[in-house]
mmCIF file of C-alpha atoms and ligand atoms in Angstrom:
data_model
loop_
_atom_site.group_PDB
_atom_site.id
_atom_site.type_symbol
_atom_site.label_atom_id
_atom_site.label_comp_id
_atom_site.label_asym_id
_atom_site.label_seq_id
_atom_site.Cartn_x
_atom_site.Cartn_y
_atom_site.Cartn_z
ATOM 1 C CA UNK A 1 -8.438 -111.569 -29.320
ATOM 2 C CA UNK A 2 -6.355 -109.267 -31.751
ATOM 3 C CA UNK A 3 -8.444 -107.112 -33.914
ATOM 4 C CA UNK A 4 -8.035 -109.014 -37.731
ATOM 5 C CA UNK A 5 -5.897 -106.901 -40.059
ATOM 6 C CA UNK A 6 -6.829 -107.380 -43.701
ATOM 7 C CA UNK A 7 -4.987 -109.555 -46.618
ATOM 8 C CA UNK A 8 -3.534 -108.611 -49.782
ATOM 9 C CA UNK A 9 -5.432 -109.192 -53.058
ATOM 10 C CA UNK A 10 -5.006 -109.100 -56.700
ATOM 11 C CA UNK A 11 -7.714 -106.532 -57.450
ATOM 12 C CA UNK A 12 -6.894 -103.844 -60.602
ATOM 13 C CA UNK A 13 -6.137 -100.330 -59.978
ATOM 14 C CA UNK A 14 -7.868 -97.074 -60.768
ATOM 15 C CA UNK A 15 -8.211 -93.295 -60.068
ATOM 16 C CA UNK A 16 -6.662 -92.062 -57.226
ATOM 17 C CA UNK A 17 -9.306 -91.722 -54.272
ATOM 18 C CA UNK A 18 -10.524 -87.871 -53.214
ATOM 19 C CA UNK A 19 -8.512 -87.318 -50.198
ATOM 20 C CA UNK A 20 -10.203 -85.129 -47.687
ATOM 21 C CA UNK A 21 -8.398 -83.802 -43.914
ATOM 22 C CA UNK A 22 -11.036 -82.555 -41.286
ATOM 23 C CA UNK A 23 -9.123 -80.012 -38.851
ATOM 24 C CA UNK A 24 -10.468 -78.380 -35.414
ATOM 25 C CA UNK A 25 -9.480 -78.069 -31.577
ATOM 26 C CA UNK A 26 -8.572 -80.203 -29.306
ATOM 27 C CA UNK A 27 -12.235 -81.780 -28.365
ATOM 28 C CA UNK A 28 -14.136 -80.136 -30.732
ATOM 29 C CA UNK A 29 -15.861 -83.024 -32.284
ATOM 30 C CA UNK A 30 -13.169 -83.903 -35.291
ATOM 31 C CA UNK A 31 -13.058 -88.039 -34.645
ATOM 32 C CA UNK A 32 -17.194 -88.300 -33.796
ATOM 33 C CA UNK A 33 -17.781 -86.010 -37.199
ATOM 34 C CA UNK A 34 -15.599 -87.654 -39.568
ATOM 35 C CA UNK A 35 -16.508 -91.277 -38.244
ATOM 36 C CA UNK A 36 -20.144 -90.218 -38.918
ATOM 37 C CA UNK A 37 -18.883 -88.854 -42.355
ATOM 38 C CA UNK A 38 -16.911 -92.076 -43.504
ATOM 39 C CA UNK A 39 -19.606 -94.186 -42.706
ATOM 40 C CA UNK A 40 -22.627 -92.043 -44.212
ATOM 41 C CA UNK A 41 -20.237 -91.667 -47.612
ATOM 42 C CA UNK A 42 -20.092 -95.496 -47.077
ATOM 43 C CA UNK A 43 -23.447 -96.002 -46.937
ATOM 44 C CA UNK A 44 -24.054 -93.800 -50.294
ATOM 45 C CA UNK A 45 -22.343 -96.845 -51.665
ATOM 46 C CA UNK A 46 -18.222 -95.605 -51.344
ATOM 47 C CA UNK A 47 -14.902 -97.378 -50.376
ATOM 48 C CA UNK A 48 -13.505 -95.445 -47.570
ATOM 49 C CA UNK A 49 -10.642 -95.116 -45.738
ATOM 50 C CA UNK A 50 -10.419 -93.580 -42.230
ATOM 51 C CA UNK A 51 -7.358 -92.594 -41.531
ATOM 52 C CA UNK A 52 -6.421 -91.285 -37.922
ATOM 53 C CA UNK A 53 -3.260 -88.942 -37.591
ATOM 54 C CA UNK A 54 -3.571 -88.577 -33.751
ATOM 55 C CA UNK A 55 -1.437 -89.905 -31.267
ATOM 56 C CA UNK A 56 -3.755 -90.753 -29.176
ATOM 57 C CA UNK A 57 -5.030 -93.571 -32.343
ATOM 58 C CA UNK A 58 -8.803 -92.868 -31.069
ATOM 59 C CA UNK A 59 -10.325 -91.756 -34.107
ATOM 60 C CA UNK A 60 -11.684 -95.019 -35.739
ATOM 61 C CA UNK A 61 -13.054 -96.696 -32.780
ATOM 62 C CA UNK A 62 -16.627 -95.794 -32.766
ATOM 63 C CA UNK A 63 -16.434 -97.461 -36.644
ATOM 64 C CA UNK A 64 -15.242 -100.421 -34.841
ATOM 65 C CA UNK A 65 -17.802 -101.228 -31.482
ATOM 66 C CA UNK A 66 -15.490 -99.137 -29.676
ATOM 67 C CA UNK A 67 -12.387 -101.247 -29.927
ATOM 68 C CA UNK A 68 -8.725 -100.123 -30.576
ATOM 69 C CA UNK A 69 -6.680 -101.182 -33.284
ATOM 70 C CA UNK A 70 -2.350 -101.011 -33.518
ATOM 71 C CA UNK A 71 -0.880 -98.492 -34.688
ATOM 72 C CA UNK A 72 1.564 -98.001 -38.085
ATOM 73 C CA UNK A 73 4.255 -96.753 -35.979
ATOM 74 C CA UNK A 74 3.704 -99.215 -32.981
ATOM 75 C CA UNK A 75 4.102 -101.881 -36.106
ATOM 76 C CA UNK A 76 7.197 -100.253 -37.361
ATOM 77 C CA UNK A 77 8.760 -99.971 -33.669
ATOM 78 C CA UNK A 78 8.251 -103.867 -33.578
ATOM 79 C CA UNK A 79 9.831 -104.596 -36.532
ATOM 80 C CA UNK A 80 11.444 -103.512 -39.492
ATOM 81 C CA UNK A 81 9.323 -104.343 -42.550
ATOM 82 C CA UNK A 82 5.878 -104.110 -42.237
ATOM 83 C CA UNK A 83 2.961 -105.309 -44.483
ATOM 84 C CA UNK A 84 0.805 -102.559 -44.574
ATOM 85 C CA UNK A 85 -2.359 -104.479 -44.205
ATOM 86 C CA UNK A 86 -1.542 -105.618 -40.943
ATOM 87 C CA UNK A 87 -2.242 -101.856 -40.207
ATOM 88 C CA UNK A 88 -5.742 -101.883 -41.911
ATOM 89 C CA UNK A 89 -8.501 -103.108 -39.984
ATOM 90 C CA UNK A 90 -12.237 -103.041 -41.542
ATOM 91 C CA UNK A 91 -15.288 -101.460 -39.819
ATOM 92 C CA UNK A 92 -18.524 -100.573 -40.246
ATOM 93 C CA UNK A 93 -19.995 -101.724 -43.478
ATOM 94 C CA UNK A 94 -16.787 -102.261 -44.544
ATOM 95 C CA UNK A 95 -14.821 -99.112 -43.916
ATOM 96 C CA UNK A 96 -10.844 -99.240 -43.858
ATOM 97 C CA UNK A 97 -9.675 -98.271 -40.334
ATOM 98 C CA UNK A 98 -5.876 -96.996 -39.980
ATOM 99 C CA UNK A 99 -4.368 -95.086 -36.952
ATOM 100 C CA UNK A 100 -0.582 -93.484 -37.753
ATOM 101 C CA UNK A 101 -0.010 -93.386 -33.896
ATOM 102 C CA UNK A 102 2.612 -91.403 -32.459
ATOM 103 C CA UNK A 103 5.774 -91.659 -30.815
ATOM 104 C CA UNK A 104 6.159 -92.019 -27.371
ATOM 105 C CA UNK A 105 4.567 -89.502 -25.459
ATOM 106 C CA UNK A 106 7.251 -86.369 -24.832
ATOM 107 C CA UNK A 107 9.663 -87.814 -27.878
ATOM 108 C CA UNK A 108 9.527 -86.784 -31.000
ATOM 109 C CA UNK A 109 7.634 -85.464 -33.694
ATOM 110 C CA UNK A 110 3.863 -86.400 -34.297
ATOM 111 C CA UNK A 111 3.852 -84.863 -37.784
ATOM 112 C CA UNK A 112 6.579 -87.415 -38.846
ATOM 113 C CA UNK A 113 4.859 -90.065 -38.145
ATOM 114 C CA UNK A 114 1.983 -89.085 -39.907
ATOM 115 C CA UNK A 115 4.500 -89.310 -43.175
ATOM 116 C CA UNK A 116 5.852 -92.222 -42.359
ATOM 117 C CA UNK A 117 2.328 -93.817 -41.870
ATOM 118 C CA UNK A 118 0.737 -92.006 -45.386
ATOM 119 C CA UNK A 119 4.096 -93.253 -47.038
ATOM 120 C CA UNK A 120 3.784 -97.056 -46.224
ATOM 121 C CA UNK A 121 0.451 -97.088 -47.527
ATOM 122 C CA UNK A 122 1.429 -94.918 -50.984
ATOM 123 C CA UNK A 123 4.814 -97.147 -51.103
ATOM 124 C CA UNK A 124 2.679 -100.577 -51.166
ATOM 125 C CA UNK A 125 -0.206 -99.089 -53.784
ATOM 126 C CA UNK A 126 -3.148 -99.329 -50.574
ATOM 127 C CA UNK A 127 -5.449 -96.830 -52.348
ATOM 128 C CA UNK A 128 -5.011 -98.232 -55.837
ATOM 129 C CA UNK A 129 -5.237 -101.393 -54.374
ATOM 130 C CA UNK A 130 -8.574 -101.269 -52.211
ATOM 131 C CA UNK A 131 -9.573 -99.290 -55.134
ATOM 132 C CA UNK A 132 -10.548 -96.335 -52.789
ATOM 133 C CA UNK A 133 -12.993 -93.314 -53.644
ATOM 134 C CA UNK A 134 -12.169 -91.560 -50.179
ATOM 135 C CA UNK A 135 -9.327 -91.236 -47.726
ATOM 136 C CA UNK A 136 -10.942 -89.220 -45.031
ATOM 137 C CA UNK A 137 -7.605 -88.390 -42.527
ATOM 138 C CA UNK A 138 -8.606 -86.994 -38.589
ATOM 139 C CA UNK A 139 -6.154 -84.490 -37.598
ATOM 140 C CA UNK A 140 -4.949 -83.312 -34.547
ATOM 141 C CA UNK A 141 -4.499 -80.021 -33.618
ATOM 142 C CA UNK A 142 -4.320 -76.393 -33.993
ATOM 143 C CA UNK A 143 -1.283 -76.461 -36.538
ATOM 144 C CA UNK A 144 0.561 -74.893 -33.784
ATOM 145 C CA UNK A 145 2.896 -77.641 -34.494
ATOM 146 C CA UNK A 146 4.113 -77.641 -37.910
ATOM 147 C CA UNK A 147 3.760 -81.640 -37.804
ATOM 148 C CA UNK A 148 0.147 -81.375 -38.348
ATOM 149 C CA UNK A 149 0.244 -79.328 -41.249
ATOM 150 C CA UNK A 150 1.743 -82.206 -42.714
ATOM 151 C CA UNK A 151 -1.810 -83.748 -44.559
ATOM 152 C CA UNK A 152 -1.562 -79.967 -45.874
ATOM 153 C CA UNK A 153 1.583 -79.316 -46.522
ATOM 154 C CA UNK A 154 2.735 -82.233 -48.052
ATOM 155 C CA UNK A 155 -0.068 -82.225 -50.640
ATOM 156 C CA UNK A 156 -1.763 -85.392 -49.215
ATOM 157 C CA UNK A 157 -5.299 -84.257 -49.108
ATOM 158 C CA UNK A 158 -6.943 -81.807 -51.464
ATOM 159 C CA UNK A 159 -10.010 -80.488 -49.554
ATOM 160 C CA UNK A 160 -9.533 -79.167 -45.596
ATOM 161 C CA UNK A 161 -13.005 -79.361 -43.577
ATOM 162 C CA UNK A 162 -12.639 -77.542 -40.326
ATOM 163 C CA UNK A 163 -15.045 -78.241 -37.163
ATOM 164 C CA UNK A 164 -15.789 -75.531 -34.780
ATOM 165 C CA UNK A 165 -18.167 -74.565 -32.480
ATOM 166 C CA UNK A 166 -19.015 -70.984 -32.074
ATOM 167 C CA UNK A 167 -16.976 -71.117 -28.726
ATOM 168 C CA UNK A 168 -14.075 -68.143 -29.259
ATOM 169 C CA UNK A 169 -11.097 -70.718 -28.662
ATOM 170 C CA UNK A 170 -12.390 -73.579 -31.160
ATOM 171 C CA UNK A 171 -13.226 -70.250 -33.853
ATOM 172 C CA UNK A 172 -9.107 -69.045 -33.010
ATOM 173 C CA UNK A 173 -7.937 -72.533 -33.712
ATOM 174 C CA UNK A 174 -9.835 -72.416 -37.175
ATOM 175 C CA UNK A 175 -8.517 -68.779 -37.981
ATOM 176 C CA UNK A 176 -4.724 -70.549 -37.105
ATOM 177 C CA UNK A 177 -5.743 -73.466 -39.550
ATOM 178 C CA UNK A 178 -6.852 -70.716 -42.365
ATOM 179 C CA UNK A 179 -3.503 -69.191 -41.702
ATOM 180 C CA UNK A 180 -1.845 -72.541 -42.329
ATOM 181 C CA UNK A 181 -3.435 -73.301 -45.285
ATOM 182 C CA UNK A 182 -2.940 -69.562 -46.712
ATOM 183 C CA UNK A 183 0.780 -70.240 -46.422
ATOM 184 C CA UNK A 184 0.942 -72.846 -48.436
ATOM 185 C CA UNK A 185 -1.978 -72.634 -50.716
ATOM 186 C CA UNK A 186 0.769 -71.334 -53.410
ATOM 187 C CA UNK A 187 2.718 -74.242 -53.194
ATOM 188 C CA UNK A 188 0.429 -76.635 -54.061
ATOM 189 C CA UNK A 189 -0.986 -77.504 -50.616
ATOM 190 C CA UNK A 190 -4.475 -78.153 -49.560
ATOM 191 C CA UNK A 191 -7.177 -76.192 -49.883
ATOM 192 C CA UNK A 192 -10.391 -75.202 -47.734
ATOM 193 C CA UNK A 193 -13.635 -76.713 -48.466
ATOM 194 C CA UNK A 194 -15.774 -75.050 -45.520
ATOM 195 C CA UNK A 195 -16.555 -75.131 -42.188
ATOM 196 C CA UNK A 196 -18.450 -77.867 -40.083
ATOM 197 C CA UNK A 197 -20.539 -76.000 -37.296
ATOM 198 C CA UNK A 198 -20.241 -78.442 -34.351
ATOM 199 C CA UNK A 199 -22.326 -78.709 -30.824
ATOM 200 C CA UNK A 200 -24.793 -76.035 -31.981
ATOM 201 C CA UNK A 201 -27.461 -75.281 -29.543
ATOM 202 C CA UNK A 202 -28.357 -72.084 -29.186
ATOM 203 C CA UNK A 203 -29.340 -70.058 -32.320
ATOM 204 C CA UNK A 204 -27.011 -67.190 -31.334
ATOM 205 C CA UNK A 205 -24.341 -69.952 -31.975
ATOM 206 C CA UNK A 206 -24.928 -70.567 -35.032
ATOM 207 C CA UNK A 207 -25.352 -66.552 -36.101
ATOM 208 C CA UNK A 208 -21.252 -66.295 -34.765
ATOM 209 C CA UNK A 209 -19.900 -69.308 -37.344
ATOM 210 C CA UNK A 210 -22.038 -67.709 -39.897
ATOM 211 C CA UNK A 211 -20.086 -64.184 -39.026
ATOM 212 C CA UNK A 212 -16.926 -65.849 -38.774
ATOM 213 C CA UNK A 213 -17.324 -67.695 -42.096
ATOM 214 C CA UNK A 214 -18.091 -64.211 -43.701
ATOM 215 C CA UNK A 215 -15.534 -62.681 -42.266
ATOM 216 C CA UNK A 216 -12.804 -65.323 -43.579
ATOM 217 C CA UNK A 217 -14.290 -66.082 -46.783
ATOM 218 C CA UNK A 218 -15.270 -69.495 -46.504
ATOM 219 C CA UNK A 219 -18.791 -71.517 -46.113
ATOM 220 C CA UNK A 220 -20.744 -73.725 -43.719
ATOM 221 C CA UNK A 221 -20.976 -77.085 -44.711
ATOM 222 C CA UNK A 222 -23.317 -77.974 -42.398
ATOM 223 C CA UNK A 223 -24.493 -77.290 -38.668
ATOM 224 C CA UNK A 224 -24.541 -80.325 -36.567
ATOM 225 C CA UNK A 225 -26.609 -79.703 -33.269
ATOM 226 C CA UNK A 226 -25.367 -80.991 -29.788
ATOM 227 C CA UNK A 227 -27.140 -84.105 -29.829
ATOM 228 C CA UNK A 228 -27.543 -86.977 -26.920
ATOM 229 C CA UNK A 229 -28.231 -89.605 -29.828
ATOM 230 C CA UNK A 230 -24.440 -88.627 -30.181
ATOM 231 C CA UNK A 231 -23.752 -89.572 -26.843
ATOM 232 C CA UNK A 232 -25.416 -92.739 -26.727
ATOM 233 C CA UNK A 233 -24.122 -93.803 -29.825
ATOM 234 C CA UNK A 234 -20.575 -93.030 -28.478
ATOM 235 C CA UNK A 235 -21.136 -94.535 -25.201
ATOM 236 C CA UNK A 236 -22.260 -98.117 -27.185
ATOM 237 C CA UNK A 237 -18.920 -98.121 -29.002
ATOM 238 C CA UNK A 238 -20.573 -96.631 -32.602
ATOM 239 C CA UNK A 239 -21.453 -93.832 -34.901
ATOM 240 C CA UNK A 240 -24.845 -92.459 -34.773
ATOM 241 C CA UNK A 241 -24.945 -93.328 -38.383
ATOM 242 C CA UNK A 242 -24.833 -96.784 -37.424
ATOM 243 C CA UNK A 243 -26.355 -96.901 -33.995
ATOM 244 C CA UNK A 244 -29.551 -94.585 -34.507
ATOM 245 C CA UNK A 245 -29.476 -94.573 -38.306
ATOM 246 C CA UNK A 246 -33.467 -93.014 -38.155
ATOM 247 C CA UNK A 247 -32.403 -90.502 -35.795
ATOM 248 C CA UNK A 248 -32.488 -86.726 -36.645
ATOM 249 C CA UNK A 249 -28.628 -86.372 -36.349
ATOM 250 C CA UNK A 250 -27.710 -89.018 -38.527
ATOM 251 C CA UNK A 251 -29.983 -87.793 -41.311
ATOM 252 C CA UNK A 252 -27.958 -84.381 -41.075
ATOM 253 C CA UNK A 253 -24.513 -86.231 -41.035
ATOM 254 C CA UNK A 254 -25.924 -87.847 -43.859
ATOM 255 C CA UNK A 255 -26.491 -84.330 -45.280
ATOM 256 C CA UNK A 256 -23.128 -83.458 -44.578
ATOM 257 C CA UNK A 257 -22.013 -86.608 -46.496
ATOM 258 C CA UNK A 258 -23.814 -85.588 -49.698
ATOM 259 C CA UNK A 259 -22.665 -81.986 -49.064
ATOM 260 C CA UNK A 260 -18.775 -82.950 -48.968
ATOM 261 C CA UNK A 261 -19.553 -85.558 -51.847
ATOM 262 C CA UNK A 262 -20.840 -82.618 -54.201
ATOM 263 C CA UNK A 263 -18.052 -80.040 -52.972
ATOM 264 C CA UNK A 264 -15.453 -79.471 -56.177
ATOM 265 C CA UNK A 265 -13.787 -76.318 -55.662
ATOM 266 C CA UNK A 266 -12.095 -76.078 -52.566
ATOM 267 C CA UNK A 267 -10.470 -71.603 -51.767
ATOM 268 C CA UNK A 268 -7.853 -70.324 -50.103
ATOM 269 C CA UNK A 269 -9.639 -68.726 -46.531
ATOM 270 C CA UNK A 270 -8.749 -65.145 -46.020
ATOM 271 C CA UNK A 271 -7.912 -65.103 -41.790
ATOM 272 C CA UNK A 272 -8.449 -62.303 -39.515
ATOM 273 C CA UNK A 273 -5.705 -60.529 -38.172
ATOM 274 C CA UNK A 274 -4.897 -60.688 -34.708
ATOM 275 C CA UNK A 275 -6.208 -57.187 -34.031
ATOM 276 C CA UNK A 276 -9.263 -58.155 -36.438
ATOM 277 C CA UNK A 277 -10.245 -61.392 -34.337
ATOM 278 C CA UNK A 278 -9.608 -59.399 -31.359
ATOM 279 C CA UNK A 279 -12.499 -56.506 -32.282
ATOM 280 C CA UNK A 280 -14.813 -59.221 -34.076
ATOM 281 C CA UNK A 281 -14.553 -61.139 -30.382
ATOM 282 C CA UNK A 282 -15.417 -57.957 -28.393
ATOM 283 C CA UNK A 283 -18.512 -57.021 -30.961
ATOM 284 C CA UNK A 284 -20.097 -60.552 -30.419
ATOM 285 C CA UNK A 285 -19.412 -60.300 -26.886
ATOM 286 C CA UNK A 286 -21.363 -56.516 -26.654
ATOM 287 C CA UNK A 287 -24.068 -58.500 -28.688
ATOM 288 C CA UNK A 288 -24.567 -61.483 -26.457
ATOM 289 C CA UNK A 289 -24.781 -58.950 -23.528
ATOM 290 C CA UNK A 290 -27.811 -57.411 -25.749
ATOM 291 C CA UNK A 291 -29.159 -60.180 -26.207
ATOM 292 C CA UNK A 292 -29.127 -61.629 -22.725
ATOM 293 C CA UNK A 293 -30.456 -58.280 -21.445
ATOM 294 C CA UNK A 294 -33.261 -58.494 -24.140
ATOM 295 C CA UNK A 295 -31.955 -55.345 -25.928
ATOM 296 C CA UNK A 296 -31.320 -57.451 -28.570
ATOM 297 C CA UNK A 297 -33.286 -59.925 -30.370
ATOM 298 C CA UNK A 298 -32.047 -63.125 -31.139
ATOM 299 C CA UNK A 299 -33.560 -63.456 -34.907
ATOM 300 C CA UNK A 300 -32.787 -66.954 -35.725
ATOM 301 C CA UNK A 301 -35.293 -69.545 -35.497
ATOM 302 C CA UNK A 302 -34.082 -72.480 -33.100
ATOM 303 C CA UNK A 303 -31.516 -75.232 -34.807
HETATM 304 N N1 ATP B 401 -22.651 -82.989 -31.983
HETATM 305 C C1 ATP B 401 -22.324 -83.572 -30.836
HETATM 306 N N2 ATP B 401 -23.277 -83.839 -29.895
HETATM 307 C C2 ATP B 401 -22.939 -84.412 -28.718
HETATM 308 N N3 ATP B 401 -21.687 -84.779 -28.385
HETATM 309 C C3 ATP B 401 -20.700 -84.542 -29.277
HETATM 310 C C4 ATP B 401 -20.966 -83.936 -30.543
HETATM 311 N N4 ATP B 401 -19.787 -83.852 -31.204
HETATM 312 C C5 ATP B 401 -18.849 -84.373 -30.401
HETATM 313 N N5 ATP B 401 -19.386 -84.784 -29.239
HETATM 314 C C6 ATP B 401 -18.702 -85.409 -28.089
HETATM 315 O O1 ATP B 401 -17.584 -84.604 -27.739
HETATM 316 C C7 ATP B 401 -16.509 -85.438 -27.296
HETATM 317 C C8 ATP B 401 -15.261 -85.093 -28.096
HETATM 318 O O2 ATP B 401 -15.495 -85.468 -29.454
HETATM 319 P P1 ATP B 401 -14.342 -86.057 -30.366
HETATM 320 O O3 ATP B 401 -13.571 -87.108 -29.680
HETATM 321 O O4 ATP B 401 -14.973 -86.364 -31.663
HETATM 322 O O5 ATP B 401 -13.439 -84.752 -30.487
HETATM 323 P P2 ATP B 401 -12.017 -84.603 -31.184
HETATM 324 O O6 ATP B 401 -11.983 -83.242 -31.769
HETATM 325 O O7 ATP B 401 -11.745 -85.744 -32.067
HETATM 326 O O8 ATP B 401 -11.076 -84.680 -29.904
HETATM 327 P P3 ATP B 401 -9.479 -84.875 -29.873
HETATM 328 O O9 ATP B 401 -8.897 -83.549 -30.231
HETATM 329 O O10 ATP B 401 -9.210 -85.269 -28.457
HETATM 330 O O11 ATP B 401 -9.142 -85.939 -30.861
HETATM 331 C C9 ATP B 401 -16.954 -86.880 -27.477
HETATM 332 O O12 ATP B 401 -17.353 -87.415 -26.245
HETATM 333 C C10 ATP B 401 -18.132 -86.779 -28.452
HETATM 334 O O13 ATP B 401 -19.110 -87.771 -28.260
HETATM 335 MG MG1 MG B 402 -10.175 -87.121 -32.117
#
């Protein structure tokens, strides 16, 4: 059976919603993070949107029992005019599920269809319509294409939250996304809320974010441990929020709700150089060979 896309009403308009893009590597835990985000800010009693700006239209699943939903460009390739609430589908406690989608795989530009997707909505008056508070949007990528530094660019969403682990590729990719949003902080484009520590396990981890953060000028908004309630939840089509709501790691991507919910004033990160990533790399790296040797203690308590 098709997923049910929602219909039109009447209701009155007001303040535009807060409009929020969450950022990392390929893998790094953007889709599971911000699901568990829109539904905990839905639970504190807001009307979300999810909006995912990956090809791939995976990010909104787990808010949905694990099933898919079209796409706004697979609606636009089937016809001309679309209704744009044939491309909203509701979710967990009522959450408003949208995937841009892509065009074909190899063709194309990914970035532009995030546009054309944010543009139907904004042309048809979604937000003021559904009378949003949040439009969280899941973004692919490194910004190594400029197509996804569209959400930032274009001055779609206000705050950036990037997810990283402490592993050196996922920090690079968040240094590249600091560079991004440095470029076009002064025209208006989004700006950086903080950092989400993902998959932390070891304290050690956990000690390199915090480094990293100082180091760029920016924040932790929260640390989020490597968790198997995670998995499980994932596996049975959900959020953790929803399917282990008592569990440990919902309570701290509850935390992370309030956390983002209180967040104002969003900065402009300051990026390491090249040559200054390079050394801050090869100073962790002498230090986890310290530690591993037992040269070096590893001071923080466990996570
Ligand atoms: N804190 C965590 N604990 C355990 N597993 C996690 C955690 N965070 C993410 N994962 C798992 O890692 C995998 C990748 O996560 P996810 O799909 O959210 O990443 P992503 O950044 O959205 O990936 P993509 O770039 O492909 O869109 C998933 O199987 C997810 O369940
Ligand atoms: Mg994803």
């Amino acid at each position: 059976m098709p997923p049910s896309s929602i219909q039109a009403n009447q209701s009155s308009t007001r303040s535009q919603p807060r409009q929020i893009a969450i950022y990392g590597k390929g893998g790094i835990g953007k889709s599971t993070t911000t699901s568990n985000l829109s539904a905990a800010l839905s639970d504190l009693g807001y009307k979300v949107m999810q909006f995912g700006c990956d090809p791939k239209a995976d990010s909104t699943n787990t808010l949905r029992d694990g099933s898919y939903i079209p796409t706004v460009l697979d609606l636009l390739r089937e016809k001309k005019k679309v209704d744009a609430h044939e491309a909203i589908f509701q979710g967990y406690n009522g959450i408003y599920c949208v995937e841009a989608g892509g065009p074909a795989p190899g063709v194309g530009c990914a970035g532009r269809g995030i546009i054309t997707a944010v543009q139907l909505l904004k042309q048809q008056n979604i937000f003021e319509e559904l009378e949003l508070d949040y439009v969280i949007y899941d973004v692919l990528g490194d910004v190594v294409c400029g197509g996804f530094a569209v959400p930032i660019r274009e001055g779609i969403a206000q705050h950036v939250f990037t997810v990283t682990s402490a592993d050196f590729m996922a920090i690079y990719a968040a240094n590249n996304l600091f560079k991004g949003i440095q470029r076009y902080s002064n025209a208006g484009g989004a700006l950086l809320g903080g950092v989400i520590a993902n998959s932390m396990s070891h304290p050690y981890q956990r000690e390199i974010v915090d480094d990293f953060v100082a180091h760029t000028h920016t924040q932790v908004m929260q640390y989020v441990p490597r968790s198997i309630t995670v998995t499980q939840s994932e596996l049975s089509g959900k959020t953790t929020i929803e399917a282990s709501p008592q569990s440990e790691q919902a309570e701290i991507y509850r935390e992370l709700a309030r956390r983002v919910d209180a967040h104002t004033e969003s900065a402009t990160p300051e990026p390491l150089e090249p040559g200054e990533l390079k050394d801050w790399a090869s100073k962790w790296a002498d230090t986890l060979v310290a530690i591993e040797s037992g040269e070096v203690r590893d001071e923080k308590a466990g996570i």
